[in-house]
Amino acid sequence: MSDTGTYSLMVHGGAGALDNVKDDKTAFRYLDSIRRTLEHGRDVLLLGGSALQAVEACASLLEDDPVFNAGCGSVLNENGKVEMDAAIMDGRNLSAGAVAAVDNIANPVQLARLVMTESEHVMLIAEGAMRFADHCGMARVPEDYFYTPDRVEQLHQARLKHRMMLDHDDTEEDSEDQKYGTIGAIALDPAGNLAAATSTGGIVNKRMGRVGDSPIVGAGVYADNETCAVSATGFGEDFMRTVISKTVADFMLMQGMDANQATKAGIDYLKRKVNGRGGVIVIDAAGNCASDFTTKKMIHGWIEKSGEVTCRF
Ligand code: ASP
């Protein structure tokens, strides 16, 4: 661990064509949420919070914003139900916690954190995860907490087309113009500790029981003080098959790359091996921030080495 004395923070709110962002008002709505989340995470770090606390706080805020496909804004599966996945990882010692196919929980990332700190396991799923939530005293929220009119209409459209859709996919089948609205947060604190968190509702009209990359350590999330913190968003099956987050970390570990080089190498690998769709955000141990994506856009923002807040698509 190196004491950098500065902090870095990055968050994302999904990748895709973002064709639904057709006007300044909608663009502002997304970017304002990203900005406010970064400002909140900055406050956590400036008040002495760890990278782990910062990513949990940022991910929770994004889960509470219905424009993103996580927490209250989660998409619906083939049965019209919410099934959410989330994970959190601590780069200090590779501790990790994850939950998959959970419902009735406002902040799955917080349940993932409890799996990490209060159980001897890394991942709990479905009913077992919910029982663990009860055991930890985590409040359950009613089903209508999740059912925004947009999500119900989105599932209706997917069913009409007899297909599985990705978040905010309002385009032709097989089009690249899709949005993957998962959220993620990664941080380096001034003590040199890295952490990462990712949370999602998955894919519209997905099969019951489908689990994506987001809760899989090394696929949708990864943090190791020796290399970097990574959070991914995009077509989960592509990321699972390429173990994309660990692949980026391995480019650093084995080839001495920095954040920019490793991120580019990782996305090149994703394209070359599976023509994968999506992107990653990355912070290396020196606090360098990097991002890359194969989709047209990715909603994301960062504070690099205690600098200014920057947000973009
Ligand atoms: N990666 C997520 C999944 O496949 C989707 C997303 O990023 O929006 O479940």
mmCIF file of C-alpha atoms and ligand atoms in Angstrom:
data_model
loop_
_atom_site.group_PDB
_atom_site.id
_atom_site.type_symbol
_atom_site.label_atom_id
_atom_site.label_comp_id
_atom_site.label_asym_id
_atom_site.label_seq_id
_atom_site.Cartn_x
_atom_site.Cartn_y
_atom_site.Cartn_z
ATOM 1 C CA MET A 1 0.000 0.000 0.000
ATOM 2 C CA SER A 2 1.277 3.432 -0.866
ATOM 3 C CA ASP A 3 0.145 6.505 1.034
ATOM 4 C CA THR A 4 -0.675 8.818 -1.870
ATOM 5 C CA GLY A 5 -2.016 11.645 0.308
ATOM 6 C CA THR A 6 -4.607 12.405 -2.347
ATOM 7 C CA TYR A 7 -7.865 10.735 -3.218
ATOM 8 C CA SER A 8 -9.549 9.763 -6.476
ATOM 9 C CA LEU A 9 -13.165 8.825 -7.069
ATOM 10 C CA MET A 10 -15.122 7.623 -10.118
ATOM 11 C CA VAL A 11 -18.751 6.638 -10.656
ATOM 12 C CA HIS A 12 -20.769 5.428 -13.649
ATOM 13 C CA GLY A 13 -24.450 5.187 -14.428
ATOM 14 C CA GLY A 14 -24.427 2.821 -17.390
ATOM 15 C CA ALA A 15 -23.181 2.501 -20.953
ATOM 16 C CA GLY A 16 -24.909 2.470 -24.327
ATOM 17 C CA ALA A 17 -26.050 4.712 -27.131
ATOM 18 C CA LEU A 18 -28.143 6.732 -24.704
ATOM 19 C CA ASP A 19 -30.529 7.632 -27.492
ATOM 20 C CA ASN A 20 -33.053 8.478 -24.812
ATOM 21 C CA VAL A 21 -30.888 11.498 -23.963
ATOM 22 C CA LYS A 22 -32.199 13.694 -26.728
ATOM 23 C CA ASP A 23 -32.411 17.026 -24.957
ATOM 24 C CA ASP A 24 -30.384 19.106 -22.547
ATOM 25 C CA LYS A 25 -32.883 18.589 -19.741
ATOM 26 C CA THR A 26 -32.490 14.792 -19.789
ATOM 27 C CA ALA A 27 -28.713 15.057 -20.135
ATOM 28 C CA PHE A 28 -28.627 17.442 -17.183
ATOM 29 C CA ARG A 29 -30.760 15.041 -15.123
ATOM 30 C CA TYR A 30 -28.188 12.239 -15.513
ATOM 31 C CA LEU A 31 -25.081 14.360 -15.165
ATOM 32 C CA ASP A 32 -26.439 16.245 -12.180
ATOM 33 C CA SER A 33 -27.005 12.956 -10.368
ATOM 34 C CA ILE A 34 -23.455 11.816 -11.188
ATOM 35 C CA ARG A 35 -22.061 15.165 -10.007
ATOM 36 C CA ARG A 36 -23.994 15.149 -6.740
ATOM 37 C CA THR A 37 -22.886 11.567 -6.086
ATOM 38 C CA LEU A 38 -19.229 12.496 -6.611
ATOM 39 C CA GLU A 39 -19.584 15.507 -4.328
ATOM 40 C CA HIS A 40 -21.083 13.297 -1.649
ATOM 41 C CA GLY A 41 -18.301 10.728 -2.031
ATOM 42 C CA ARG A 42 -15.736 13.516 -1.817
ATOM 43 C CA ASP A 43 -17.272 14.660 1.484
ATOM 44 C CA VAL A 44 -17.042 11.113 2.848
ATOM 45 C CA LEU A 45 -13.332 10.967 1.956
ATOM 46 C CA LEU A 46 -12.556 14.474 3.207
ATOM 47 C CA LEU A 47 -14.163 13.624 6.551
ATOM 48 C CA GLY A 48 -11.752 10.707 6.915
ATOM 49 C CA GLY A 49 -13.939 7.961 5.471
ATOM 50 C CA SER A 50 -12.258 5.034 3.735
ATOM 51 C CA ALA A 51 -12.453 4.186 0.047
ATOM 52 C CA LEU A 52 -14.819 1.370 1.052
ATOM 53 C CA GLN A 53 -17.155 3.780 2.853
ATOM 54 C CA ALA A 54 -17.029 6.183 -0.095
ATOM 55 C CA VAL A 55 -17.991 3.582 -2.702
ATOM 56 C CA GLU A 56 -20.803 2.225 -0.526
ATOM 57 C CA ALA A 57 -22.170 5.746 -0.006
ATOM 58 C CA CYS A 58 -21.934 6.633 -3.715
ATOM 59 C CA ALA A 59 -23.497 3.369 -4.884
ATOM 60 C CA SER A 60 -26.334 3.771 -2.361
ATOM 61 C CA LEU A 61 -27.123 7.264 -3.664
ATOM 62 C CA LEU A 62 -27.248 6.019 -7.251
ATOM 63 C CA GLU A 63 -29.456 3.090 -6.178
ATOM 64 C CA ASP A 64 -31.841 5.668 -4.720
ATOM 65 C CA ASP A 65 -32.134 7.519 -8.051
ATOM 66 C CA PRO A 66 -34.838 5.956 -10.290
ATOM 67 C CA VAL A 67 -33.149 7.012 -13.565
ATOM 68 C CA PHE A 68 -30.540 4.307 -13.068
ATOM 69 C CA ASN A 69 -31.035 0.560 -13.396
ATOM 70 C CA ALA A 70 -30.229 -0.310 -9.785
ATOM 71 C CA GLY A 71 -32.098 -0.127 -6.485
ATOM 72 C CA CYS A 72 -35.439 1.653 -6.911
ATOM 73 C CA GLY A 73 -34.946 2.064 -10.692
ATOM 74 C CA SER A 74 -34.254 -1.619 -11.357
ATOM 75 C CA VAL A 75 -35.616 -3.164 -14.548
ATOM 76 C CA LEU A 76 -38.164 -6.002 -14.444
ATOM 77 C CA ASN A 77 -37.577 -9.669 -15.311
ATOM 78 C CA GLU A 78 -39.751 -12.018 -17.419
ATOM 79 C CA ASN A 79 -42.193 -12.363 -14.520
ATOM 80 C CA GLY A 80 -42.488 -8.618 -13.986
ATOM 81 C CA LYS A 81 -40.367 -8.880 -10.849
ATOM 82 C CA VAL A 82 -37.231 -7.129 -9.698
ATOM 83 C CA GLU A 83 -34.135 -9.286 -9.140
ATOM 84 C CA MET A 84 -31.067 -7.242 -8.249
ATOM 85 C CA ASP A 85 -27.349 -8.072 -8.116
ATOM 86 C CA ALA A 86 -24.626 -6.130 -6.274
ATOM 87 C CA ALA A 87 -21.074 -6.481 -5.005
ATOM 88 C CA ILE A 88 -18.472 -4.552 -3.061
ATOM 89 C CA MET A 89 -14.735 -5.222 -2.722
ATOM 90 C CA ASP A 90 -12.009 -3.920 -0.425
ATOM 91 C CA GLY A 91 -8.574 -3.602 -2.045
ATOM 92 C CA ARG A 92 -6.798 -3.757 1.321
ATOM 93 C CA ASN A 93 -7.200 -7.514 1.687
ATOM 94 C CA LEU A 94 -9.400 -8.656 -1.248
ATOM 95 C CA SER A 95 -12.420 -8.952 1.047
ATOM 96 C CA ALA A 96 -15.587 -9.044 -1.010
ATOM 97 C CA GLY A 97 -19.317 -9.369 -0.509
ATOM 98 C CA ALA A 98 -22.024 -9.952 -3.109
ATOM 99 C CA VAL A 99 -25.725 -10.651 -3.438
ATOM 100 C CA ALA A 100 -27.651 -11.918 -6.451
ATOM 101 C CA ALA A 101 -31.336 -12.166 -7.371
ATOM 102 C CA VAL A 102 -32.501 -10.186 -4.342
ATOM 103 C CA ASP A 103 -35.728 -8.183 -4.082
ATOM 104 C CA ASN A 104 -37.457 -5.932 -1.556
ATOM 105 C CA ILE A 105 -34.146 -4.352 -0.538
ATOM 106 C CA ALA A 106 -33.628 -0.639 -1.163
ATOM 107 C CA ASN A 107 -29.840 -0.824 -1.224
ATOM 108 C CA PRO A 108 -28.407 -4.176 -2.346
ATOM 109 C CA VAL A 109 -24.867 -2.749 -2.117
ATOM 110 C CA GLN A 110 -25.364 -2.366 1.635
ATOM 111 C CA LEU A 111 -26.475 -5.990 1.889
ATOM 112 C CA ALA A 112 -23.365 -6.976 -0.101
ATOM 113 C CA ARG A 113 -21.260 -5.064 2.418
ATOM 114 C CA LEU A 114 -22.909 -6.984 5.261
ATOM 115 C CA VAL A 115 -22.202 -10.291 3.502
ATOM 116 C CA MET A 116 -18.551 -9.203 3.407
ATOM 117 C CA THR A 117 -18.309 -8.067 7.024
ATOM 118 C CA GLU A 118 -20.907 -10.153 8.879
ATOM 119 C CA SER A 119 -20.701 -13.557 7.195
ATOM 120 C CA GLU A 120 -17.946 -15.962 6.297
ATOM 121 C CA HIS A 121 -19.109 -16.014 2.664
ATOM 122 C CA VAL A 122 -18.543 -13.930 -0.437
ATOM 123 C CA MET A 123 -21.918 -14.326 -2.151
ATOM 124 C CA LEU A 124 -25.470 -15.048 -1.028
ATOM 125 C CA ILE A 125 -28.371 -15.359 -3.451
ATOM 126 C CA ALA A 126 -32.172 -15.090 -3.585
ATOM 127 C CA GLU A 127 -34.041 -16.384 -0.516
ATOM 128 C CA GLY A 128 -30.829 -17.095 1.386
ATOM 129 C CA ALA A 129 -29.664 -13.528 0.869
ATOM 130 C CA MET A 130 -33.052 -12.206 1.975
ATOM 131 C CA ARG A 131 -32.971 -14.301 5.132
ATOM 132 C CA PHE A 132 -29.514 -12.945 5.839
ATOM 133 C CA ALA A 133 -30.886 -9.409 5.325
ATOM 134 C CA ASP A 134 -33.572 -10.144 7.918
ATOM 135 C CA HIS A 135 -30.948 -11.587 10.251
ATOM 136 C CA CYS A 136 -28.962 -8.339 9.934
ATOM 137 C CA GLY A 137 -32.073 -6.266 10.644
ATOM 138 C CA MET A 138 -32.179 -4.734 7.180
ATOM 139 C CA ALA A 139 -35.598 -3.277 6.398
ATOM 140 C CA ARG A 140 -37.632 -4.732 3.518
ATOM 141 C CA VAL A 141 -39.323 -2.311 1.139
ATOM 142 C CA PRO A 142 -42.680 -3.090 -0.534
ATOM 143 C CA GLU A 143 -42.774 -4.216 -4.183
ATOM 144 C CA ASP A 144 -44.283 -0.937 -5.369
ATOM 145 C CA TYR A 145 -41.080 0.820 -4.271
ATOM 146 C CA PHE A 146 -39.579 -0.434 -7.557
ATOM 147 C CA TYR A 147 -42.466 -0.220 -10.015
ATOM 148 C CA THR A 148 -41.945 3.047 -11.875
ATOM 149 C CA PRO A 149 -44.330 3.544 -14.838
ATOM 150 C CA ASP A 150 -41.296 3.594 -17.156
ATOM 151 C CA ARG A 151 -40.142 0.147 -16.041
ATOM 152 C CA VAL A 152 -43.608 -1.380 -16.449
ATOM 153 C CA GLU A 153 -43.869 0.071 -19.988
ATOM 154 C CA GLN A 154 -40.348 -1.135 -20.799
ATOM 155 C CA LEU A 155 -41.264 -4.709 -19.843
ATOM 156 C CA HIS A 156 -44.491 -4.434 -21.841
ATOM 157 C CA GLN A 157 -42.466 -3.432 -24.934
ATOM 158 C CA ALA A 158 -40.012 -6.294 -24.412
ATOM 159 C CA ARG A 159 -42.868 -8.791 -24.128
ATOM 160 C CA LEU A 160 -44.507 -7.429 -27.272
ATOM 161 C CA LYS A 161 -41.252 -8.034 -29.145
ATOM 162 C CA HIS A 162 -40.865 -11.473 -27.510
ATOM 163 C CA ARG A 163 -37.315 -10.653 -26.612
ATOM 164 C CA MET A 164 -35.017 -9.788 -23.797
ATOM 165 C CA MET A 165 -34.154 -6.107 -23.771
ATOM 166 C CA LEU A 166 -31.528 -4.009 -22.157
ATOM 167 C CA ASP A 167 -32.282 -0.972 -20.085
ATOM 168 C CA HIS A 168 -33.781 1.908 -22.106
ATOM 169 C CA ASP A 169 -33.575 -0.118 -25.307
ATOM 170 C CA ASP A 170 -36.083 1.617 -27.557
ATOM 171 C CA THR A 171 -34.378 0.765 -30.817
ATOM 172 C CA GLU A 172 -34.426 -1.996 -33.387
ATOM 173 C CA GLU A 173 -33.496 -5.529 -32.549
ATOM 174 C CA ASP A 174 -29.799 -6.303 -32.822
ATOM 175 C CA SER A 175 -29.047 -2.606 -32.779
ATOM 176 C CA GLU A 176 -26.024 -1.386 -30.904
ATOM 177 C CA ASP A 177 -28.130 1.477 -29.640
ATOM 178 C CA GLN A 178 -28.755 0.166 -26.189
ATOM 179 C CA LYS A 179 -28.237 1.443 -22.721
ATOM 180 C CA TYR A 180 -26.972 -0.654 -19.869
ATOM 181 C CA GLY A 181 -27.958 1.326 -16.781
ATOM 182 C CA THR A 182 -26.030 -0.398 -14.020
ATOM 183 C CA ILE A 183 -24.275 1.830 -11.508
ATOM 184 C CA GLY A 184 -20.779 1.611 -10.058
ATOM 185 C CA ALA A 185 -18.343 3.477 -7.816
ATOM 186 C CA ILE A 186 -14.594 3.112 -7.263
ATOM 187 C CA ALA A 187 -12.260 5.056 -4.994
ATOM 188 C CA LEU A 188 -8.715 5.541 -3.763
ATOM 189 C CA ASP A 189 -8.521 7.123 -0.295
ATOM 190 C CA PRO A 190 -5.590 9.250 0.961
ATOM 191 C CA ALA A 191 -4.196 6.242 2.850
ATOM 192 C CA GLY A 192 -3.748 4.443 -0.480
ATOM 193 C CA ASN A 193 -6.654 2.014 -0.159
ATOM 194 C CA LEU A 194 -8.757 1.079 -3.189
ATOM 195 C CA ALA A 195 -12.384 -0.133 -3.202
ATOM 196 C CA ALA A 196 -15.076 -0.871 -5.787
ATOM 197 C CA ALA A 197 -18.851 -1.405 -5.837
ATOM 198 C CA THR A 198 -21.329 -2.312 -8.607
ATOM 199 C CA SER A 199 -25.118 -2.671 -8.436
ATOM 200 C CA THR A 200 -27.774 -3.503 -11.041
ATOM 201 C CA GLY A 201 -31.285 -4.643 -11.829
ATOM 202 C CA GLY A 202 -29.799 -6.604 -14.742
ATOM 203 C CA ILE A 203 -31.578 -6.889 -18.087
ATOM 204 C CA VAL A 204 -35.228 -6.212 -19.007
ATOM 205 C CA ASN A 205 -37.309 -9.392 -19.415
ATOM 206 C CA LYS A 206 -34.332 -11.511 -18.300
ATOM 207 C CA ARG A 207 -35.018 -15.085 -17.248
ATOM 208 C CA MET A 208 -35.911 -15.577 -13.624
ATOM 209 C CA GLY A 209 -32.690 -16.487 -11.818
ATOM 210 C CA ARG A 210 -30.374 -14.934 -14.402
ATOM 211 C CA VAL A 211 -27.294 -13.473 -12.712
ATOM 212 C CA GLY A 212 -25.057 -11.040 -14.583
ATOM 213 C CA ASP A 213 -21.487 -9.897 -14.121
ATOM 214 C CA SER A 214 -22.128 -7.175 -11.546
ATOM 215 C CA PRO A 215 -21.921 -9.367 -8.418
ATOM 216 C CA ILE A 216 -19.102 -11.537 -9.776
ATOM 217 C CA VAL A 217 -15.681 -10.657 -8.375
ATOM 218 C CA GLY A 218 -13.294 -10.162 -11.303
ATOM 219 C CA ALA A 219 -16.106 -9.676 -13.838
ATOM 220 C CA GLY A 220 -18.250 -6.667 -12.833
ATOM 221 C CA VAL A 221 -16.153 -5.530 -9.877
ATOM 222 C CA TYR A 222 -12.590 -5.771 -8.609
ATOM 223 C CA ALA A 223 -10.263 -3.986 -6.156
ATOM 224 C CA ASP A 224 -6.700 -4.728 -5.101
ATOM 225 C CA ASN A 225 -4.415 -2.096 -3.548
ATOM 226 C CA GLU A 226 -1.543 -3.541 -5.558
ATOM 227 C CA THR A 227 -3.164 -2.715 -8.886
ATOM 228 C CA CYS A 228 -6.530 -0.957 -9.244
ATOM 229 C CA ALA A 229 -10.253 -0.686 -8.595
ATOM 230 C CA VAL A 230 -12.657 -1.467 -11.465
ATOM 231 C CA SER A 231 -16.427 -1.342 -12.025
ATOM 232 C CA ALA A 232 -18.013 -2.505 -15.294
ATOM 233 C CA THR A 233 -21.294 -1.849 -17.065
ATOM 234 C CA GLY A 234 -22.646 -3.487 -20.195
ATOM 235 C CA PHE A 235 -23.720 -6.884 -21.438
ATOM 236 C CA GLY A 236 -22.923 -9.016 -18.404
ATOM 237 C CA GLU A 237 -22.420 -12.288 -20.225
ATOM 238 C CA ASP A 238 -19.553 -10.706 -22.237
ATOM 239 C CA PHE A 239 -17.893 -9.503 -19.050
ATOM 240 C CA MET A 240 -18.215 -12.833 -17.281
ATOM 241 C CA ARG A 241 -16.601 -14.689 -20.161
ATOM 242 C CA THR A 242 -13.664 -12.274 -20.334
ATOM 243 C CA VAL A 243 -13.418 -11.716 -16.547
ATOM 244 C CA ILE A 244 -12.982 -8.135 -17.630
ATOM 245 C CA SER A 245 -12.261 -6.378 -14.317
ATOM 246 C CA LYS A 246 -9.553 -8.854 -13.292
ATOM 247 C CA THR A 247 -8.178 -8.801 -16.832
ATOM 248 C CA VAL A 248 -7.627 -5.028 -16.530
ATOM 249 C CA ALA A 249 -5.953 -5.557 -13.138
ATOM 250 C CA ASP A 250 -3.725 -8.294 -14.578
ATOM 251 C CA PHE A 251 -2.454 -5.994 -17.313
ATOM 252 C CA MET A 252 -1.168 -3.792 -14.485
ATOM 253 C CA LEU A 253 0.150 -6.612 -12.328
ATOM 254 C CA MET A 254 1.914 -8.560 -15.041
ATOM 255 C CA GLN A 255 2.832 -5.904 -17.586
ATOM 256 C CA GLY A 256 3.311 -2.858 -15.352
ATOM 257 C CA MET A 257 0.679 -0.795 -17.185
ATOM 258 C CA ASP A 258 -0.933 2.303 -15.682
ATOM 259 C CA ALA A 259 -4.699 2.908 -15.567
ATOM 260 C CA ASN A 260 -4.983 4.280 -19.099
ATOM 261 C CA GLN A 261 -2.885 1.594 -20.732
ATOM 262 C CA ALA A 262 -4.540 -1.286 -18.850
ATOM 263 C CA THR A 263 -8.040 0.024 -19.505
ATOM 264 C CA LYS A 264 -7.377 0.281 -23.217
ATOM 265 C CA ALA A 265 -5.770 -3.185 -23.265
ATOM 266 C CA GLY A 266 -8.752 -4.623 -21.363
ATOM 267 C CA ILE A 267 -11.338 -3.113 -23.713
ATOM 268 C CA ASP A 268 -9.314 -4.242 -26.747
ATOM 269 C CA TYR A 269 -9.374 -7.766 -25.304
ATOM 270 C CA LEU A 270 -13.152 -7.541 -24.705
ATOM 271 C CA LYS A 271 -13.702 -6.535 -28.336
ATOM 272 C CA ARG A 272 -11.281 -9.029 -29.811
ATOM 273 C CA LYS A 273 -12.436 -12.067 -27.842
ATOM 274 C CA VAL A 274 -16.231 -11.652 -27.633
ATOM 275 C CA ASN A 275 -17.072 -8.388 -29.398
ATOM 276 C CA GLY A 276 -18.301 -7.290 -25.965
ATOM 277 C CA ARG A 277 -20.580 -4.341 -25.385
ATOM 278 C CA GLY A 278 -20.058 -1.970 -22.471
ATOM 279 C CA GLY A 279 -17.315 -0.211 -20.571
ATOM 280 C CA VAL A 280 -15.256 0.081 -17.408
ATOM 281 C CA ILE A 281 -14.086 2.756 -15.011
ATOM 282 C CA VAL A 282 -10.643 2.251 -13.449
ATOM 283 C CA ILE A 283 -8.469 3.914 -10.775
ATOM 284 C CA ASP A 284 -4.921 2.675 -10.323
ATOM 285 C CA ALA A 285 -2.885 2.674 -7.108
ATOM 286 C CA ALA A 286 -1.315 6.043 -7.999
ATOM 287 C CA GLY A 287 -4.765 7.627 -8.321
ATOM 288 C CA ASN A 288 -4.893 7.844 -12.122
ATOM 289 C CA CYS A 289 -8.478 7.655 -13.439
ATOM 290 C CA ALA A 290 -9.322 5.959 -16.750
ATOM 291 C CA SER A 291 -12.383 4.795 -18.644
ATOM 292 C CA ASP A 292 -13.141 3.176 -21.971
ATOM 293 C CA PHE A 293 -16.189 1.625 -23.617
ATOM 294 C CA THR A 294 -17.262 -0.073 -26.816
ATOM 295 C CA THR A 295 -20.732 1.492 -26.787
ATOM 296 C CA LYS A 296 -21.358 4.989 -28.108
ATOM 297 C CA LYS A 297 -21.445 6.477 -24.632
ATOM 298 C CA MET A 298 -21.063 5.769 -20.947
ATOM 299 C CA ILE A 299 -22.442 8.051 -18.241
ATOM 300 C CA HIS A 300 -19.593 8.632 -15.827
ATOM 301 C CA GLY A 301 -17.652 11.148 -13.778
ATOM 302 C CA TRP A 302 -14.530 11.431 -11.702
ATOM 303 C CA ILE A 303 -12.333 13.368 -9.317
ATOM 304 C CA GLU A 304 -8.705 12.621 -10.128
ATOM 305 C CA LYS A 305 -6.048 13.157 -7.428
ATOM 306 C CA SER A 306 -8.207 15.518 -5.334
ATOM 307 C CA GLY A 307 -8.948 17.681 -8.416
ATOM 308 C CA GLU A 308 -12.132 19.013 -9.957
ATOM 309 C CA VAL A 309 -15.375 17.116 -10.485
ATOM 310 C CA THR A 310 -15.731 16.119 -14.164
ATOM 311 C CA CYS A 311 -18.823 14.416 -15.617
ATOM 312 C CA ARG A 312 -19.547 13.228 -19.147
ATOM 313 C CA PHE A 313 -21.276 10.753 -21.434
HETATM 314 N N1 ASP B 1 -23.935 -5.593 -16.486
HETATM 315 C C1 ASP B 1 -25.334 -5.645 -16.151
HETATM 316 C C2 ASP B 1 -25.844 -7.041 -16.314
HETATM 317 O O1 ASP B 1 -25.527 -7.663 -17.315
HETATM 318 C C3 ASP B 1 -26.177 -4.744 -16.986
HETATM 319 C C4 ASP B 1 -25.749 -3.309 -17.025
HETATM 320 O O2 ASP B 1 -24.548 -3.015 -16.952
HETATM 321 O O3 ASP B 1 -26.619 -2.444 -17.136
HETATM 322 O O4 ASP B 1 -26.598 -7.475 -15.488
#
